[in-house]
mmCIF file of C-alpha atoms in Angstrom:
data_model
loop_
_atom_site.group_PDB
_atom_site.id
_atom_site.type_symbol
_atom_site.label_atom_id
_atom_site.label_comp_id
_atom_site.label_asym_id
_atom_site.label_seq_id
_atom_site.Cartn_x
_atom_site.Cartn_y
_atom_site.Cartn_z
ATOM 1 C CA MET A 180 64.934 187.584 71.655
ATOM 2 C CA THR A 181 64.875 190.618 69.430
ATOM 3 C CA ASP A 182 61.948 193.017 69.723
ATOM 4 C CA PHE A 183 61.597 193.704 65.990
ATOM 5 C CA ARG A 184 58.557 195.926 66.534
ATOM 6 C CA GLY A 185 60.347 198.038 69.141
ATOM 7 C CA LEU A 186 63.470 198.537 67.054
ATOM 8 C CA LEU A 187 61.503 199.378 63.910
ATOM 9 C CA ARG A 188 59.219 201.731 65.868
ATOM 10 C CA ALA A 189 62.180 203.617 67.367
ATOM 11 C CA LEU A 190 63.734 204.117 63.927
ATOM 12 C CA SER A 191 60.445 204.879 62.183
ATOM 13 C CA ASP A 192 59.409 207.443 64.787
ATOM 14 C CA ALA A 193 62.763 209.203 64.280
ATOM 15 C CA GLY A 194 62.254 209.280 60.499
ATOM 16 C CA VAL A 195 65.289 207.087 59.766
ATOM 17 C CA GLU A 196 65.463 206.070 56.103
ATOM 18 C CA CYS A 197 66.324 202.382 55.876
ATOM 19 C CA ILE A 198 65.578 199.185 53.983
ATOM 20 C CA LEU A 199 64.766 195.795 55.477
ATOM 21 C CA VAL A 200 67.243 193.184 54.276
ATOM 22 C CA GLY A 201 68.283 189.789 55.589
ATOM 23 C CA GLY A 202 66.041 187.402 57.481
ATOM 24 C CA VAL A 203 63.239 189.854 58.232
ATOM 25 C CA ALA A 204 62.984 190.722 54.538
ATOM 26 C CA ALA A 205 62.924 187.006 53.725
ATOM 27 C CA THR A 206 60.118 186.497 56.244
ATOM 28 C CA ALA A 207 58.198 189.371 54.652
ATOM 29 C CA HIS A 208 58.383 187.449 51.362
ATOM 30 C CA GLY A 209 57.105 184.232 52.945
ATOM 31 C CA SER A 210 60.217 182.507 54.271
ATOM 32 C CA SER A 211 59.695 180.183 57.206
ATOM 33 C CA ARG A 212 63.285 180.545 58.433
ATOM 34 C CA LEU A 213 63.847 181.953 61.920
ATOM 35 C CA THR A 214 65.923 185.096 62.224
ATOM 36 C CA LEU A 215 67.303 186.454 65.459
ATOM 37 C CA ASP A 216 68.376 189.938 64.398
ATOM 38 C CA LEU A 217 67.182 192.894 62.408
ATOM 39 C CA ASP A 218 69.251 193.782 59.328
ATOM 40 C CA LEU A 219 68.804 197.227 57.798
ATOM 41 C CA VAL A 220 70.574 199.200 55.091
ATOM 42 C CA TYR A 221 70.462 202.860 56.110
ATOM 43 C CA ARG A 222 70.850 205.963 53.959
ATOM 44 C CA ARG A 223 74.261 207.579 54.544
ATOM 45 C CA SER A 224 73.083 211.174 54.076
ATOM 46 C CA PRO A 225 74.167 213.624 56.799
ATOM 47 C CA GLU A 226 70.547 214.192 57.832
ATOM 48 C CA ASN A 227 69.756 210.488 58.099
ATOM 49 C CA ILE A 228 72.920 209.789 60.061
ATOM 50 C CA GLU A 229 71.840 212.471 62.566
ATOM 51 C CA ARG A 230 68.386 210.845 62.807
ATOM 52 C CA LEU A 231 69.937 207.383 63.260
ATOM 53 C CA GLY A 232 72.006 208.267 66.305
ATOM 54 C CA ALA A 233 69.299 209.602 68.611
ATOM 55 C CA PRO A 234 66.678 206.821 68.806
ATOM 56 C CA LEU A 235 69.167 204.042 69.507
ATOM 57 C CA ALA A 236 71.297 205.778 72.163
ATOM 58 C CA PRO A 237 68.726 205.130 74.960
ATOM 59 C CA LEU A 238 68.746 201.427 73.957
ATOM 60 C CA HIS A 239 72.432 201.139 74.961
ATOM 61 C CA PRO A 240 73.890 199.877 71.668
ATOM 62 C CA TYR A 241 77.090 197.944 72.228
ATOM 63 C CA LEU A 242 79.470 195.953 70.101
ATOM 64 C CA PRO A 243 78.964 192.195 70.542
ATOM 65 C CA GLY A 244 81.955 190.492 72.084
ATOM 66 C CA ALA A 245 83.490 193.768 73.267
ATOM 67 C CA PRO A 246 84.723 193.677 76.834
ATOM 68 C CA PRO A 247 82.347 195.213 79.379
ATOM 69 C CA GLY A 248 83.167 198.826 80.078
ATOM 70 C CA LEU A 249 84.847 199.445 76.733
ATOM 71 C CA PRO A 250 84.070 203.054 75.838
ATOM 72 C CA PHE A 251 81.608 203.065 72.966
ATOM 73 C CA ARG A 252 79.507 206.054 72.078
ATOM 74 C CA TRP A 253 76.613 205.684 69.664
ATOM 75 C CA ASP A 254 76.155 209.009 67.924
ATOM 76 C CA ALA A 255 76.310 210.636 64.501
ATOM 77 C CA ARG A 256 80.107 210.965 64.700
ATOM 78 C CA THR A 257 80.528 207.219 65.269
ATOM 79 C CA ILE A 258 78.142 206.448 62.406
ATOM 80 C CA ARG A 259 79.946 208.821 60.030
ATOM 81 C CA GLN A 260 83.310 207.235 60.876
ATOM 82 C CA GLY A 261 82.028 203.696 60.291
ATOM 83 C CA LEU A 262 79.895 201.974 57.697
ATOM 84 C CA ASN A 263 78.459 198.666 58.889
ATOM 85 C CA PHE A 264 77.578 198.149 62.550
ATOM 86 C CA THR A 265 76.648 194.972 64.383
ATOM 87 C CA LEU A 266 75.039 195.994 67.658
ATOM 88 C CA ASN A 267 73.476 194.481 70.739
ATOM 89 C CA THR A 268 70.748 196.734 72.139
ATOM 90 C CA ASP A 269 68.275 196.550 74.990
ATOM 91 C CA LEU A 270 65.712 195.451 72.370
ATOM 92 C CA GLY A 271 67.912 192.839 70.696
ATOM 93 C CA ASP A 272 70.449 192.449 67.935
ATOM 94 C CA LEU A 273 70.629 194.959 65.111
ATOM 95 C CA ASP A 274 72.847 195.142 62.023
ATOM 96 C CA LEU A 275 72.972 198.629 60.518
ATOM 97 C CA LEU A 276 74.577 198.426 57.115
ATOM 98 C CA GLY A 277 75.801 201.301 55.000
ATOM 99 C CA GLU A 278 76.356 198.849 52.133
ATOM 100 C CA ILE A 279 75.753 195.183 51.414
ATOM 101 C CA VAL A 280 77.613 192.775 49.169
ATOM 102 C CA GLY A 281 75.925 192.472 45.795
ATOM 103 C CA GLY A 282 73.668 195.449 46.375
ATOM 104 C CA GLY A 283 75.594 198.516 47.424
ATOM 105 C CA GLY A 284 74.093 201.249 49.546
ATOM 106 C CA PHE A 285 70.654 202.674 50.188
ATOM 107 C CA ASP A 286 70.543 204.922 47.124
ATOM 108 C CA HIS A 287 71.415 202.060 44.785
ATOM 109 C CA LEU A 288 68.975 199.654 46.465
ATOM 110 C CA ALA A 289 66.034 202.057 46.857
ATOM 111 C CA ALA A 290 64.727 201.394 43.335
ATOM 112 C CA ARG A 291 64.717 197.668 44.138
ATOM 113 C CA THR A 292 62.404 197.873 47.121
ATOM 114 C CA MET A 293 58.752 197.583 47.895
ATOM 115 C CA VAL A 294 56.830 199.196 50.723
ATOM 116 C CA ILE A 295 55.350 196.712 53.177
ATOM 117 C CA ARG A 296 53.324 197.159 56.319
ATOM 118 C CA VAL A 297 54.809 195.522 59.427
ATOM 119 C CA PHE A 298 53.660 196.068 63.003
ATOM 120 C CA GLY A 299 51.436 198.900 61.767
ATOM 121 C CA MET A 300 54.350 200.743 60.122
ATOM 122 C CA GLU A 301 55.285 201.190 56.494
ATOM 123 C CA CYS A 302 58.822 199.967 55.766
ATOM 124 C CA ARG A 303 60.928 199.627 52.659
ATOM 125 C CA CYS A 304 61.914 196.028 51.992
ATOM 126 C CA LEU A 305 64.138 194.575 49.274
ATOM 127 C CA ASP A 306 62.078 193.071 46.474
ATOM 128 C CA LEU A 307 62.300 189.306 46.156
ATOM 129 C CA ASP A 308 64.642 189.195 43.144
ATOM 130 C CA THR A 309 67.103 191.601 44.772
ATOM 131 C CA LEU A 310 66.966 189.758 48.078
ATOM 132 C CA ILE A 311 67.832 186.513 46.287
ATOM 133 C CA HIS A 312 70.662 188.265 44.437
ATOM 134 C CA VAL A 313 72.280 189.790 47.545
ATOM 135 C CA LYS A 314 71.951 186.583 49.560
ATOM 136 C CA ARG A 315 73.622 184.646 46.761
ATOM 137 C CA ALA A 316 76.352 187.308 46.537
ATOM 138 C CA ALA A 317 76.986 187.087 50.294
ATOM 139 C CA GLY A 318 77.858 183.434 49.742
ATOM 140 C CA ARG A 319 77.531 182.320 53.360
ATOM 141 C CA THR A 320 76.041 178.865 53.898
ATOM 142 C CA LYS A 321 72.998 180.259 55.708
ATOM 143 C CA ASP A 322 72.375 182.757 52.896
ATOM 144 C CA LEU A 323 72.669 180.099 50.197
ATOM 145 C CA GLU A 324 70.218 177.892 52.107
ATOM 146 C CA ALA A 325 67.808 180.832 52.394
ATOM 147 C CA THR A 326 68.241 181.525 48.665
ATOM 148 C CA ALA A 327 66.933 178.068 47.802
ATOM 149 C CA GLU A 328 63.753 178.699 49.774
ATOM 150 C CA LEU A 329 63.317 182.197 48.328
ATOM 151 C CA GLU A 330 63.746 180.874 44.784
ATOM 152 C CA ALA A 331 61.033 178.301 45.496
ATOM 153 C CA ILE A 332 58.752 181.102 46.733
ATOM 154 C CA ARG A 333 59.506 183.093 43.570
ATOM 155 C CA GLY A 334 58.721 180.038 41.446
ATOM 156 C CA GLU A 335 55.381 179.562 43.194
ATOM 157 C CA ARG A 336 54.534 183.173 42.390
ATOM 158 C CA GLY A 337 55.438 182.660 38.736
ATOM 159 C CA GLY A 338 58.532 184.861 38.802
ATOM 160 C CA ALA A 339 61.882 183.913 37.364
ATOM 161 C CA GLY A 340 63.733 187.229 37.186
ATOM 162 C CA GLU A 341 67.237 187.954 38.375
ATOM 163 C CA ALA A 342 68.266 191.242 39.931
ATOM 164 C CA GLY A 343 71.627 192.704 39.126
#
């Protein structure tokens, strides 16, 4: 089980700039769907990449499905050379995304966020319209199913906008 509080606390304490997306963002908007990992879009600035490496290294990030003992070093160099990372950590599963389908990167998405308070921390979270848009753009069955619920939540709140 993923320790969402622990992962968010480690990143928040290090000053990592990121946006909640995926299932945790959906839950923040009222979704009842269970999510097993934490999905974040992180800012790709040199300073933020440096901040992102340090707090996760002690949590032994590793690539899921990689053979045991495969050399993998989580640091700023690795982050700079990649973009999107799916990781297993001591605190659970974490997807760190430099960009997402239908939304782009942090700088493009930042204007489409809201600040929420989770586990006593302030976090950026995709707004509901943008979350619906990126889930629809992803096109996976689980995202399309989540979109239906999120659209119902938006309808209950009286919204009908579409992000783009």
